[in-house]
GROMACS .gro file of C-alpha atoms in nm:
model
  175
    1ASN     CA    1   7.873  15.016  -1.474
    2LYS     CA    2   8.242  14.999  -1.395
    3ARG     CA    3   8.443  15.070  -1.085
    4ASN     CA    4   8.801  15.180  -1.093
    5ALA     CA    5   9.066  15.143  -0.824
    6LYS     CA    6   8.986  15.473  -0.649
    7GLY     CA    7   8.623  15.393  -0.574
    8LEU     CA    8   8.472  15.597  -0.857
    9TYR     CA    9   8.172  15.455  -1.037
   10PHE     CA   10   8.123  15.524  -1.404
   11ALA     CA   11   7.774  15.471  -1.540
   12LYS     CA   12   7.615  15.533  -1.875
   13LYS     CA   13   7.242  15.557  -1.940
   14ASN     CA   14   7.066  15.715  -2.238
   15ASN     CA   15   7.405  15.823  -2.379
   16ILE     CA   16   7.479  16.025  -2.063
   17LYS     CA   17   7.792  15.946  -1.867
   18PHE     CA   18   7.788  15.980  -1.489
   19ILE     CA   19   8.071  15.968  -1.241
   20ILE     CA   20   7.977  15.890  -0.883
   21VAL     CA   21   8.259  15.967  -0.643
   22ASN     CA   22   8.353  15.757  -0.338
   23TYR     CA   23   8.057  15.525  -0.310
   24LYS     CA   24   8.144  15.189  -0.164
   25ASN     CA   25   7.808  15.040  -0.248
   26LYS     CA   26   7.716  14.999  -0.615
   27LYS     CA   27   7.342  15.008  -0.538
   28ILE     CA   28   7.367  15.353  -0.376
   29ALA     CA   29   7.557  15.483  -0.678
   30GLU     CA   30   7.294  15.351  -0.919
   31THR     CA   31   7.014  15.499  -0.707
   32ARG     CA   32   7.177  15.841  -0.727
   33ILE     CA   33   7.206  15.809  -1.104
   34LEU     CA   34   6.840  15.715  -1.142
   35LYS     CA   35   6.730  16.004  -0.919
   36ALA     CA   36   6.928  16.246  -1.134
   37LEU     CA   37   6.770  16.106  -1.450
   38ASN     CA   38   6.417  16.119  -1.309
   39GLN     CA   39   6.453  16.482  -1.201
   40ASN     CA   40   6.545  16.580  -1.556
   41ASN     CA   41   6.240  16.400  -1.696
   42ILE     CA   42   5.990  16.585  -1.479
   43GLU     CA   43   6.106  16.932  -1.574
   44LEU     CA   44   6.081  16.855  -1.945
   45ILE     CA   45   5.717  16.747  -1.924
   46PHE     CA   46   5.625  17.027  -1.685
   47PRO     CA   47   5.407  17.207  -1.946
   48GLU     CA   48   5.180  16.903  -1.978
   49ILE     CA   49   5.167  16.862  -1.599
   50PHE     CA   50   5.083  17.232  -1.559
   51ILE     CA   51   4.796  17.216  -1.810
   52SER     CA   52   4.651  16.900  -1.654
   53LEU     CA   53   4.661  17.049  -1.303
   54SER     CA   54   4.507  17.370  -1.438
   55ILE     CA   55   4.223  17.172  -1.596
   56MET     CA   56   4.149  17.003  -1.263
   57PHE     CA   57   4.163  17.336  -1.080
   58LEU     CA   58   3.929  17.501  -1.330
   59LEU     CA   59   3.681  17.214  -1.305
   60ILE     CA   60   3.670  17.246  -0.927
   61LEU     CA   61   3.647  17.626  -0.946
   62GLY     CA   62   3.364  17.610  -1.199
   63VAL     CA   63   3.164  17.370  -0.986
   64PHE     CA   64   3.188  17.565  -0.662
   65LYS     CA   65   3.162  17.922  -0.793
   66LYS     CA   66   2.837  18.025  -0.958
   67ASN     CA   67   2.839  18.229  -1.281
   68SER     CA   68   3.211  18.185  -1.328
   69SER     CA   69   3.218  18.153  -1.706
   70LYS     CA   70   3.412  18.474  -1.763
   71LEU     CA   71   3.655  18.394  -1.481
   72ILE     CA   72   3.718  18.042  -1.616
   73GLN     CA   73   3.783  18.178  -1.964
   74ASN     CA   74   4.024  18.444  -1.838
   75ILE     CA   75   4.214  18.192  -1.627
   76SER     CA   76   4.225  17.957  -1.927
   77LEU     CA   77   4.379  18.231  -2.140
   78ILE     CA   78   4.638  18.297  -1.871
   79VAL     CA   79   4.713  17.924  -1.842
   80LEU     CA   80   4.772  17.901  -2.217
   81LEU     CA   81   5.011  18.196  -2.213
   82ILE     CA   82   5.200  18.069  -1.907
   83THR     CA   83   5.235  17.727  -2.066
   84ALA     CA   84   5.374  17.882  -2.385
   85VAL     CA   85   5.628  18.076  -2.178
   86ILE     CA   86   5.724  17.760  -1.986
   87ILE     CA   87   5.778  17.571  -2.311
   88PHE     CA   88   5.981  17.857  -2.454
   89ASN     CA   89   6.202  17.881  -2.146
   90GLU     CA   90   6.240  17.515  -2.051
   91THR     CA   91   6.238  17.305  -2.366
   92MET     CA   92   6.303  17.532  -2.664
   93GLY     CA   93   6.682  17.508  -2.649
   94ILE     CA   94   6.702  17.130  -2.617
   95ASP     CA   95   6.844  16.952  -2.919
   96GLU     CA   96   6.685  16.613  -2.858
   97LYS     CA   97   6.592  16.441  -2.535
   98ILE     CA   98   6.427  16.100  -2.523
   99LEU     CA   99   6.224  16.029  -2.210
  100PHE     CA  100   6.046  15.732  -2.054
  101ASN     CA  101   6.233  15.458  -2.242
  102GLY     CA  102   6.182  15.616  -2.582
  103SER     CA  103   5.810  15.690  -2.547
  104VAL     CA  104   5.838  16.069  -2.543
  105ILE     CA  105   6.075  16.290  -2.739
  106ILE     CA  106   6.144  16.654  -2.663
  107ASP     CA  107   6.324  16.852  -2.931
  108TYR     CA  108   6.312  17.189  -3.101
  109LEU     CA  109   6.040  17.090  -3.349
  110SER     CA  110   5.807  16.950  -3.083
  111SER     CA  111   5.854  17.260  -2.867
  112PHE     CA  112   5.783  17.486  -3.165
  113MET     CA  113   5.468  17.291  -3.257
  114LYS     CA  114   5.345  17.304  -2.897
  115ILE     CA  115   5.383  17.682  -2.892
  116ILE     CA  116   5.191  17.712  -3.220
  117THR     CA  117   4.915  17.489  -3.076
  118LEU     CA  118   4.892  17.700  -2.760
  119LEU     CA  119   4.875  18.026  -2.952
  120ALA     CA  120   4.607  17.884  -3.182
  121ALA     CA  121   4.401  17.777  -2.880
  122PHE     CA  122   4.448  18.124  -2.730
  123LEU     CA  123   4.311  18.283  -3.047
  124VAL     CA  124   4.022  18.035  -3.062
  125LEU     CA  125   3.917  18.123  -2.707
  126ILE     CA  126   3.934  18.496  -2.777
  127ILE     CA  127   3.753  18.484  -3.112
  128SER     CA  128   3.479  18.242  -3.005
  129SER     CA  129   3.378  18.429  -2.689
  130ALA     CA  130   3.163  18.681  -2.882
  131TYR     CA  131   2.988  18.399  -3.068
  132LEU     CA  132   2.920  18.209  -2.747
  133ARG     CA  133   2.775  18.519  -2.579
  134THR     CA  134   2.554  18.598  -2.880
  135PHE     CA  135   2.389  18.257  -2.872
  136LYS     CA  136   2.388  18.241  -2.490
  137ILE     CA  137   2.596  17.925  -2.469
  138PHE     CA  138   2.888  18.084  -2.283
  139LYS     CA  139   2.947  17.809  -2.024
  140ILE     CA  140   3.242  17.699  -1.813
  141GLU     CA  141   3.285  17.375  -2.006
  142TYR     CA  142   3.406  17.533  -2.329
  143PRO     CA  143   3.746  17.667  -2.212
  144ILE     CA  144   3.807  17.349  -2.013
  145LEU     CA  145   3.736  17.137  -2.321
  146ILE     CA  146   3.972  17.352  -2.526
  147LEU     CA  147   4.244  17.305  -2.260
  148SER     CA  148   4.197  16.928  -2.252
  149SER     CA  149   4.209  16.918  -2.630
  150VAL     CA  150   4.532  17.118  -2.626
  151LEU     CA  151   4.676  16.880  -2.367
  152GLY     CA  152   4.599  16.585  -2.593
  153MET     CA  153   4.758  16.763  -2.889
  154MET     CA  154   5.070  16.838  -2.686
  155ILE     CA  155   5.100  16.473  -2.586
  156MET     CA  156   5.058  16.366  -2.948
  157ILE     CA  157   5.325  16.614  -3.059
  158SER     CA  158   5.577  16.473  -2.811
  159SER     CA  159   5.493  16.108  -2.866
  160ASN     CA  160   5.757  15.875  -3.000
  161ASP     CA  161   5.557  15.560  -2.936
  162LEU     CA  162   5.221  15.444  -3.068
  163ILE     CA  163   5.062  15.394  -2.725
  164VAL     CA  164   5.155  15.748  -2.613
  165PHE     CA  165   5.017  15.882  -2.940
  166TYR     CA  166   4.695  15.689  -2.879
  167MET     CA  167   4.669  15.829  -2.524
  168GLY     CA  168   4.706  16.181  -2.662
  169LEU     CA  169   4.451  16.110  -2.935
  170GLU     CA  170   4.198  15.981  -2.683
  171LEU     CA  171   4.254  16.280  -2.456
  172GLN     CA  172   4.215  16.517  -2.749
  173SER     CA  173   3.902  16.341  -2.875
  174LEU     CA  174   3.754  16.343  -2.524
  175ALA     CA  175   3.705  16.715  -2.567
   0.00000   0.00000   0.00000
């Protein structure tokens, strides 16, 4: 970080240059830079956050509402479609963005693979519903397990580090 004669701070982090105007304290300038960087990180992993919050909501809904298998499956289908739209709108146009000190990478290929994974899960839920009804095993757990498996796959797709890949693998194998 450098300061010129006019009180402007120039900072560079993750190949992004920032100019902070008229800050007399270097610590305040660095805090503003870090806040700006952290806000960008959250919006790029919003699809994973949305699926994880949806899983928790569906678990709570399934416990408190009796005979909610059809409702849980329909909401799961909607969650998958909304997540695909979020990925298409938010992260599809990004060339390459490295987050969390190189642990997660968001680029065109990872966004494309996430959309393919979500559409495949959507088709699996639609196709398997007739089979589950035929054998009378249509329960609330199945769509939730599919969603948690998809969340693990999405984390594995975006991983750029072995520990993040392992976390995604464990989450996917939990289902």
